[in-house]
PDB file of C-alpha atoms in Angstrom:
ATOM      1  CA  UNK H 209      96.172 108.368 113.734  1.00  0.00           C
ATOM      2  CA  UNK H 210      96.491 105.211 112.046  1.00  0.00           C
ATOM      3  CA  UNK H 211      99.894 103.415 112.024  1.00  0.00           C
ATOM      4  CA  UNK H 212     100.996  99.611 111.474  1.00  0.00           C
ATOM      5  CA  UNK H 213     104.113  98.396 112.396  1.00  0.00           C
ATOM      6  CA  UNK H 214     106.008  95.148 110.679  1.00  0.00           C
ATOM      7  CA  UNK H 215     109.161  94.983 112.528  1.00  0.00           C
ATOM      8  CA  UNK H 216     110.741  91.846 110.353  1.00  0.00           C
ATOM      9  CA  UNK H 217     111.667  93.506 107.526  1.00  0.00           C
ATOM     10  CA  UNK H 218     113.282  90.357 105.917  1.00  0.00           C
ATOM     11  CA  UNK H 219     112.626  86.614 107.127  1.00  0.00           C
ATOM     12  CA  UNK H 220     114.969  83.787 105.616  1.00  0.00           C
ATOM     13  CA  UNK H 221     113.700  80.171 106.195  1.00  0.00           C
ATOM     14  CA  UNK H 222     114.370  76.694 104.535  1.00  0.00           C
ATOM     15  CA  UNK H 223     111.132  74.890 103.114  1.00  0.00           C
ATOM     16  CA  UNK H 224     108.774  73.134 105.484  1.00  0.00           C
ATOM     17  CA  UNK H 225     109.712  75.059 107.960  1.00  0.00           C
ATOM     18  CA  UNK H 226     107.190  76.712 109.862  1.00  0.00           C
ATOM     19  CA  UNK H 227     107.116  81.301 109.901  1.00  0.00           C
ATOM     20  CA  UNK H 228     105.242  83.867 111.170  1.00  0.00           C
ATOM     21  CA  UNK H 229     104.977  87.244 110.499  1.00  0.00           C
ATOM     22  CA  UNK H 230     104.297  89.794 113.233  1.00  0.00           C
ATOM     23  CA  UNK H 231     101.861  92.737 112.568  1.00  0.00           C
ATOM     24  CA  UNK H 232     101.149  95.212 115.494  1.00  0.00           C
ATOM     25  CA  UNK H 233      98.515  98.164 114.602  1.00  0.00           C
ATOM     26  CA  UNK H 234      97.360 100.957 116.207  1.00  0.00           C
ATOM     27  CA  UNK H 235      93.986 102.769 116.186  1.00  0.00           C
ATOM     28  CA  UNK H 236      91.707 104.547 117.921  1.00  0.00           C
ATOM     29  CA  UNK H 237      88.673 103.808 116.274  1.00  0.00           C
ATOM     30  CA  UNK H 238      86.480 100.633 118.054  1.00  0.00           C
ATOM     31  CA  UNK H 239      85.272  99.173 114.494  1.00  0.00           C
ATOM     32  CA  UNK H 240      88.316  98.751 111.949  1.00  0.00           C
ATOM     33  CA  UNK H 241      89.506  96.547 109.803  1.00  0.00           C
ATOM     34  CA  UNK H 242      93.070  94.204 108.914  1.00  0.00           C
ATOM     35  CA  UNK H 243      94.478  92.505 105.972  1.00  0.00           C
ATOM     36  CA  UNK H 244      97.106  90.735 104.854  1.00  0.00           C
ATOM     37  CA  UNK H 245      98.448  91.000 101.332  1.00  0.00           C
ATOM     38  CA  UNK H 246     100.789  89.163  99.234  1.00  0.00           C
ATOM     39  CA  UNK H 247     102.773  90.819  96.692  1.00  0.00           C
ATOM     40  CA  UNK H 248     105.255  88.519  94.873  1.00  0.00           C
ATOM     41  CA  UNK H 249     107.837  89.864  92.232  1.00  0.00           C
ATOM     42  CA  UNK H 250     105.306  90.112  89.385  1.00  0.00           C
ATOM     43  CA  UNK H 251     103.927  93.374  91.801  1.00  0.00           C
ATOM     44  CA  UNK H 252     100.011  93.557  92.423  1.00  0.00           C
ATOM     45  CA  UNK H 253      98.281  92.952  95.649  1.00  0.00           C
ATOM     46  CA  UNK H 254      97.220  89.452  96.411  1.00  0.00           C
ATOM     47  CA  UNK H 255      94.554  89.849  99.178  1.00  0.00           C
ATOM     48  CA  UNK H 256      94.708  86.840 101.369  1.00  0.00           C
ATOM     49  CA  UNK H 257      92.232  87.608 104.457  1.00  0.00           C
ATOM     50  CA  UNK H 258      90.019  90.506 106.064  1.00  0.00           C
ATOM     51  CA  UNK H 259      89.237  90.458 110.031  1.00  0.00           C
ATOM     52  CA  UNK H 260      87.282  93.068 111.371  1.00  0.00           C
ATOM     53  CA  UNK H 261      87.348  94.162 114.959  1.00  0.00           C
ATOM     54  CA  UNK H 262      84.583  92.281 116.397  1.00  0.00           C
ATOM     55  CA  UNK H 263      86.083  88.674 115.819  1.00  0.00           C
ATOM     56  CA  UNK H 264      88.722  88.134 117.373  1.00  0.00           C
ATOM     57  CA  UNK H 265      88.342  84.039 116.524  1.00  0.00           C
ATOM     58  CA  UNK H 266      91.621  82.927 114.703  1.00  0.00           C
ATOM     59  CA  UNK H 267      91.596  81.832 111.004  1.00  0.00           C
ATOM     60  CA  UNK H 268      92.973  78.748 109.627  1.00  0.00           C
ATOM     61  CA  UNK H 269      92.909  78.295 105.458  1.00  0.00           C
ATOM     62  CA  UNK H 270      95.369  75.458 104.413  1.00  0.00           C
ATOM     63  CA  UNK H 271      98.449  76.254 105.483  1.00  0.00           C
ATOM     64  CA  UNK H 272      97.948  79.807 106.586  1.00  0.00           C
ATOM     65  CA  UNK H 273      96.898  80.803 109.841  1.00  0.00           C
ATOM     66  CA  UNK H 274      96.040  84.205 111.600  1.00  0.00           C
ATOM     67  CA  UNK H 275      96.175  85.230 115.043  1.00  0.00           C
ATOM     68  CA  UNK H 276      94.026  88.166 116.296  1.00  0.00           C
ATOM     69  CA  UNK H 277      94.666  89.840 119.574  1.00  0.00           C
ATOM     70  CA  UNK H 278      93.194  92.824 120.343  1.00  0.00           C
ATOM     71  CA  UNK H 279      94.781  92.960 123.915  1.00  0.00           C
ATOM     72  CA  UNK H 280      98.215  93.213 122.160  1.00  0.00           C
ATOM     73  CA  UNK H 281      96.631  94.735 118.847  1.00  0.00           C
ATOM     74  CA  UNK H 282      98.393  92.307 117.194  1.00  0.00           C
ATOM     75  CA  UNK H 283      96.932  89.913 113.816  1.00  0.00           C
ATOM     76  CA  UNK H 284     100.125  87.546 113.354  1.00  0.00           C
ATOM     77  CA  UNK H 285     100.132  85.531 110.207  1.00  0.00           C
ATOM     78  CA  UNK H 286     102.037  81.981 110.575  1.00  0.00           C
ATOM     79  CA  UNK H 287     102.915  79.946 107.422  1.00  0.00           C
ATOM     80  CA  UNK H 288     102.598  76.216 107.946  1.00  0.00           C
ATOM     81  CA  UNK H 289     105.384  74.050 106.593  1.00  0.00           C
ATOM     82  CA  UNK H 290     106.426  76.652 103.831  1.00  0.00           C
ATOM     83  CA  UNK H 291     107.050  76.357 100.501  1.00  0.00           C
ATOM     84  CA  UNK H 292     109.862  78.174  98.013  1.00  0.00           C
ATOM     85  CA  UNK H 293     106.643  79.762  96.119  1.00  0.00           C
ATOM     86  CA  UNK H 294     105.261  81.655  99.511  1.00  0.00           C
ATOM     87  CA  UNK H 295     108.589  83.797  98.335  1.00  0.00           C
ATOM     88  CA  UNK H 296     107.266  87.341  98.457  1.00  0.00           C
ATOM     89  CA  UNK H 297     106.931  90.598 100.320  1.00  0.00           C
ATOM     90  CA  UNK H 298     103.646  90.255 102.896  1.00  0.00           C
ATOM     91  CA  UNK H 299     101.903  93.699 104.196  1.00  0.00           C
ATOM     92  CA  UNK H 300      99.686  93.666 107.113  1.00  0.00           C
ATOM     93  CA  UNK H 301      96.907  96.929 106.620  1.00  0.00           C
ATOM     94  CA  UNK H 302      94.282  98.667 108.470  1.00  0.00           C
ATOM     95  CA  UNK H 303      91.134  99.598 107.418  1.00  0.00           C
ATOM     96  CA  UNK H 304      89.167 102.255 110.052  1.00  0.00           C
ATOM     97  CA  UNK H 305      85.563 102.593 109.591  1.00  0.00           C
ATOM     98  CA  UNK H 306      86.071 106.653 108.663  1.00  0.00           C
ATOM     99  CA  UNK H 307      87.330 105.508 105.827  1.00  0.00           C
ATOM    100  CA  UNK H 308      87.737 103.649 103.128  1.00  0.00           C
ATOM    101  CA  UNK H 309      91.874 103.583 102.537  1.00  0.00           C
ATOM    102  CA  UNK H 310      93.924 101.027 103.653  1.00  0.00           C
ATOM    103  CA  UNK H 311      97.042 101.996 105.695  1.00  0.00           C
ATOM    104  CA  UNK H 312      99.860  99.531 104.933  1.00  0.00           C
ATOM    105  CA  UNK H 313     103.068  98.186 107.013  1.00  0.00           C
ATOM    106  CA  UNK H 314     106.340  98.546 105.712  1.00  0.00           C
ATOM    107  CA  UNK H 315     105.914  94.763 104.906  1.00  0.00           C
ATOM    108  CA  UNK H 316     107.913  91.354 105.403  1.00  0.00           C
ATOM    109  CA  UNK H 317     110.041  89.831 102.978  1.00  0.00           C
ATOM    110  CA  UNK H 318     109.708  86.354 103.310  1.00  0.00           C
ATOM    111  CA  UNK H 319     112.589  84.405 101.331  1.00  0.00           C
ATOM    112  CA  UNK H 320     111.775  79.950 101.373  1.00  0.00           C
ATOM    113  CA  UNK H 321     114.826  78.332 100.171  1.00  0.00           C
ATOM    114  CA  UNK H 322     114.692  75.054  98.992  1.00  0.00           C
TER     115      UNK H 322
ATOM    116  CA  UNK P 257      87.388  92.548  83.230  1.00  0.00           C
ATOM    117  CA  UNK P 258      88.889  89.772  84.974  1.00  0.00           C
ATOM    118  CA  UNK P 259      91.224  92.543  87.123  1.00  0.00           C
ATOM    119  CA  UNK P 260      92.542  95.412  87.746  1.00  0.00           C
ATOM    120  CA  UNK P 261      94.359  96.428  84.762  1.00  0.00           C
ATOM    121  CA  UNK P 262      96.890  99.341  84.763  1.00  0.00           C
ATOM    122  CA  UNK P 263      99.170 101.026  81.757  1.00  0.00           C
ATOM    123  CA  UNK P 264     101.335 101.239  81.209  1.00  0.00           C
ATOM    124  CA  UNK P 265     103.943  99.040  83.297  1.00  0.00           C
ATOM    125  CA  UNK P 266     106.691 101.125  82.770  1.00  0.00           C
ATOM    126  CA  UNK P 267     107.281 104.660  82.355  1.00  0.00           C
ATOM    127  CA  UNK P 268     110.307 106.374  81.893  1.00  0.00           C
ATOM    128  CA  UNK P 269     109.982 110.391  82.422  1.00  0.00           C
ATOM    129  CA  UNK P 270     112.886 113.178  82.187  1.00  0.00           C
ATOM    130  CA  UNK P 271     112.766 115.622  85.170  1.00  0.00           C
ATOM    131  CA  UNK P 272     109.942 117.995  84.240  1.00  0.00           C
ATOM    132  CA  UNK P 273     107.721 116.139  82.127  1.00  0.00           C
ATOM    133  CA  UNK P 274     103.987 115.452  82.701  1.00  0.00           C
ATOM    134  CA  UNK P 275     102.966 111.423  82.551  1.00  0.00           C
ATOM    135  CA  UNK P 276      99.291 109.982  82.328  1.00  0.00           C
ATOM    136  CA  UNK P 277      98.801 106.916  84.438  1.00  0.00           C
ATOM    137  CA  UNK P 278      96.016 104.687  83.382  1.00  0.00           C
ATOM    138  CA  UNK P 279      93.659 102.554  85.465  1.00  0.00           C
ATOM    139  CA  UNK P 280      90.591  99.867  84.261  1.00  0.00           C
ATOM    140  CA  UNK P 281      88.969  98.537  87.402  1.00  0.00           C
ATOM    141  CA  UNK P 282      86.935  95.930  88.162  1.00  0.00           C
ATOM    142  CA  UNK P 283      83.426  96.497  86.017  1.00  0.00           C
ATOM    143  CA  UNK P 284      81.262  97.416  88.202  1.00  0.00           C
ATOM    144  CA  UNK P 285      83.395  98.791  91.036  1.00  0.00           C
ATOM    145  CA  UNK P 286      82.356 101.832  93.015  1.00  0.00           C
ATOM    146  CA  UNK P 287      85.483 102.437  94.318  1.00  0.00           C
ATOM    147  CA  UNK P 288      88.571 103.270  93.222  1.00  0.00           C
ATOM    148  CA  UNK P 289      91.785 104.067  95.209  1.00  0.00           C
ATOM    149  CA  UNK P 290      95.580 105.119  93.983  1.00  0.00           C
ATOM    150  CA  UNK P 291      98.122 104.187  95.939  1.00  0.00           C
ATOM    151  CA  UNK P 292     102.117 105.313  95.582  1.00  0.00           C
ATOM    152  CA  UNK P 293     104.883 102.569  96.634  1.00  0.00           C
ATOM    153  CA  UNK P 294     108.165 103.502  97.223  1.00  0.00           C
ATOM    154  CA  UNK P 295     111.376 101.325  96.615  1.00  0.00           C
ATOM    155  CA  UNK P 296     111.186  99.259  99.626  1.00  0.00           C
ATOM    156  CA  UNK P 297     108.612 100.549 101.349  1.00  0.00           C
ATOM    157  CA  UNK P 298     104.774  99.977 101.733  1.00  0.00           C
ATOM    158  CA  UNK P 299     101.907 101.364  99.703  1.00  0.00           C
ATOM    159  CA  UNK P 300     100.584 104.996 100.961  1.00  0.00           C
ATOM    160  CA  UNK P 301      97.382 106.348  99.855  1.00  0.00           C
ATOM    161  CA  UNK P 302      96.747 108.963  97.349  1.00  0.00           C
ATOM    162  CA  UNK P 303      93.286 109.521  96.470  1.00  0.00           C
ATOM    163  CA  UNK P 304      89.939 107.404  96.855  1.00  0.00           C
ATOM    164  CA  UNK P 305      86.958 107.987  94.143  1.00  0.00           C
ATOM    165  CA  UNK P 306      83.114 106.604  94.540  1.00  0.00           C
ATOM    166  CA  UNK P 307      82.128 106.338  90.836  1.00  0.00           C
ATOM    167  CA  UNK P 308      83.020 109.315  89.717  1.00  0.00           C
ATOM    168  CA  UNK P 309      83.378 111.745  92.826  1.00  0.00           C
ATOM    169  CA  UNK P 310      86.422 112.156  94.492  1.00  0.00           C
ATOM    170  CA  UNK P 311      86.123 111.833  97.970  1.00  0.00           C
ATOM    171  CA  UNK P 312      89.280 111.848  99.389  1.00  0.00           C
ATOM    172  CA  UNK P 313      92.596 113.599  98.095  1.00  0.00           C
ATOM    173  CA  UNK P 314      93.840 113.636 101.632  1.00  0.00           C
ATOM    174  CA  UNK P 315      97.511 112.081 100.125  1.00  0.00           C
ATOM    175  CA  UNK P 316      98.197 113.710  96.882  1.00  0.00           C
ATOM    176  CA  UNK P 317     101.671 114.731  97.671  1.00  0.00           C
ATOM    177  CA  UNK P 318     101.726 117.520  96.038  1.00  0.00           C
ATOM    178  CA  UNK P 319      99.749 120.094  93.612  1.00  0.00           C
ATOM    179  CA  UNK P 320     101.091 118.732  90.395  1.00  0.00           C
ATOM    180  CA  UNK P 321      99.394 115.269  91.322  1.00  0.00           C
ATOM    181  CA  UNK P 322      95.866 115.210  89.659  1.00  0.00           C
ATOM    182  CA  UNK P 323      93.228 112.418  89.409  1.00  0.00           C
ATOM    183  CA  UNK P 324      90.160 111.824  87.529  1.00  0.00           C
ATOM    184  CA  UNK P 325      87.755 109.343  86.668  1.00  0.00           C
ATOM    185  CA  UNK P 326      85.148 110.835  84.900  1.00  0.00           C
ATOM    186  CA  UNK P 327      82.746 108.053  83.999  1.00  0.00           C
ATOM    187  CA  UNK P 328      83.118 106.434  87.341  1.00  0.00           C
ATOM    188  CA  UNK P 329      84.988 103.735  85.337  1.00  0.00           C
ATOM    189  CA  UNK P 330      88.861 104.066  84.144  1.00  0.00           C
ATOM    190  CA  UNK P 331      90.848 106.779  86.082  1.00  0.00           C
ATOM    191  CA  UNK P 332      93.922 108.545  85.260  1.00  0.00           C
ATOM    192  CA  UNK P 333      96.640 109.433  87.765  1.00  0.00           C
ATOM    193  CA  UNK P 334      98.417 112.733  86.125  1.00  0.00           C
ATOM    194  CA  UNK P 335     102.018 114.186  87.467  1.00  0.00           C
ATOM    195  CA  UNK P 336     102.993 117.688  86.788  1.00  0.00           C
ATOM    196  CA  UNK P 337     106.553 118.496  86.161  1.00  0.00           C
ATOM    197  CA  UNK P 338     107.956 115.562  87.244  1.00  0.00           C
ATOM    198  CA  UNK P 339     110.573 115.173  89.833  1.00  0.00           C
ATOM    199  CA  UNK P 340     112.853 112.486  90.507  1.00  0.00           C
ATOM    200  CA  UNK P 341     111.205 112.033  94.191  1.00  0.00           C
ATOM    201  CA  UNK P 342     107.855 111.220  92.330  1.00  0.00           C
ATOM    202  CA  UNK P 343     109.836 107.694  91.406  1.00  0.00           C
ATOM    203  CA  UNK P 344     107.609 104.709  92.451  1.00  0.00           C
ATOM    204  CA  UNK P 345     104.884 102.105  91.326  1.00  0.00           C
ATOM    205  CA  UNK P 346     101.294 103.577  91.446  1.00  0.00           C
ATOM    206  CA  UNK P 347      99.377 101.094  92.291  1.00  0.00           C
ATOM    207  CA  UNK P 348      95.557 101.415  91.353  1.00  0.00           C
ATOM    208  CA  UNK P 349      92.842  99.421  93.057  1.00  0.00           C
ATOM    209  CA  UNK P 350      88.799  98.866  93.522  1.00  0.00           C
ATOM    210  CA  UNK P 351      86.392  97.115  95.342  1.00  0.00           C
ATOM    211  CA  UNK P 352      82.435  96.629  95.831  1.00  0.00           C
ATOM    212  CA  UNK P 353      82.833  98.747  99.068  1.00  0.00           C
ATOM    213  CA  UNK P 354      80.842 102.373  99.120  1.00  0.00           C
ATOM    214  CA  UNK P 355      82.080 105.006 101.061  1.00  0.00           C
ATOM    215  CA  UNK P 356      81.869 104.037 105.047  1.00  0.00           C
ATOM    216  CA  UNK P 357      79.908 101.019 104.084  1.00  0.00           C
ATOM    217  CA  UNK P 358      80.210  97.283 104.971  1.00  0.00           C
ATOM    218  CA  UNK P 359      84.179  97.087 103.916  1.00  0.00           C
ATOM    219  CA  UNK P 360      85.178  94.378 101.350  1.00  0.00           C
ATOM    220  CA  UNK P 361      88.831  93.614 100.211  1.00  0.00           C
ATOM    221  CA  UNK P 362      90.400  95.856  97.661  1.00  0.00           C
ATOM    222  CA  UNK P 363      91.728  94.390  94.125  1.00  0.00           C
ATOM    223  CA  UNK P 364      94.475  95.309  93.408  1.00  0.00           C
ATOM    224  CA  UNK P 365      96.748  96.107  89.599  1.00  0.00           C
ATOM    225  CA  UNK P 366     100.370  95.115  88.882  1.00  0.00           C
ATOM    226  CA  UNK P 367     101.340  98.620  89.019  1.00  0.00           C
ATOM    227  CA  UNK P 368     103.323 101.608  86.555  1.00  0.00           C
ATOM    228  CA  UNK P 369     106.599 101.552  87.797  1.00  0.00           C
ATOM    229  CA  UNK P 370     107.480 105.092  87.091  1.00  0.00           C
ATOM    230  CA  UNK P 371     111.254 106.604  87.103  1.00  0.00           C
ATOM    231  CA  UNK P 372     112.175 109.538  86.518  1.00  0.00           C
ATOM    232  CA  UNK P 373     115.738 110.534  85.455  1.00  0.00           C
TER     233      UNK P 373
END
């Protein structure tokens, strides 16, 4: 079975600071698949990265990063010195080689005050 | 298009009443994938289509829940008698991917917020 875990549901910083946002997966399947979304009040998807299982090298694009660990079967997503329009609920997913569905966390809502 | 476009946004439905969900993907798409989000929650799948073959209706919820894409282009997301548990946003969304092949993000729509009173 498939499962992934967020276990902030809600996350309350003040802009510039710095956040992350924890995502633990499970799986038993060796090639697979994670994502993180964005989904801001206006309600689609925003895709924002794909890592598959093989490379495990962490991602840096402006002022998002991801961590991969498949030791902890983790893929943390940090926020560099956010801002109030990062405001938004933020799903972690898997992806499993069987197929093509994506199972989603329960997601993250990330509130940046000003 | 330019995205995944779904209609409508909104749908209100008494108890009992059958609604039509609409879905335009991405031209030239192959798949297509319905998802259901509850208040609060995180998307869960329905149903997955390759152009026009269902492949997967592993998370219809139910038997009144009914997909279709015909033309392996727009799909429609049907509901039987409507109950008020079948409140959520569908969410519709493609990508280049094929079945099991090399796996490439999914696009996603804004959603049909459906309630049902």
């Amino acid at each position: 079975a498939q499962k992934v875990t967020q276990a902030q549901t809600e996350i309350s910083v003040v802009e510039k600071e710095d956040v992350t946002l924890d995502c633990v997966y499970e799986t038993r399947d060796t090639t697979y698949y994670l994502f993180w979304y964005k989904q801001p009040p206006s309600g689609e998807l925003v895709f924002l990265i794909r890592r598959n299982s093989f490379d495990e090298q962490n991602e840096i694009s402006g002022r998002y990063s991801w961590n991969f660990q498949k030791s902890t079967s983790s893929f943390n997503f940090t926020i560099t010195a956010s801002q109030v329009v990062d405001s938004a609920v933020y799903f972690c997913a898997l992806n499993y080689n069987a197929g093509n569905m994506l199972t989603f966390g329960g997601g993250t809502r990330l509130m940046v005050k000003p | 298009g330019a995205g995944v476009s779904q209609s409508p946004r909104y749908k209100v439905a008494k108890r009992g009443q059958d609604v039509a969900l609409r879905c335009d993907p991405i031209s030239g798409h192959v798949s297509l994938f319905w998802y259901q989000q509850a208040l609060g929650q995180g998307p869960e799948f329905l149903t997955y289509f390759q152009n026009e073959a269902q492949l997967d209706k592993s998370g219809l919820p139910s038997d009144r829940f009914f997909a279709e894409r015909p033309e392996g282009s727009v799909s429609t997301l049907k509901i039987q008698r409507t109950q008020q548990e079948d409140s959520a946003v569908y969410l519709c969304a493609s990508s280049a991917s094929r079945w099991r092949g090399a796996n490439t993000e999914a696009f996603f729509g804004q959603g049909t917020r459906l309630t049902v009173v």
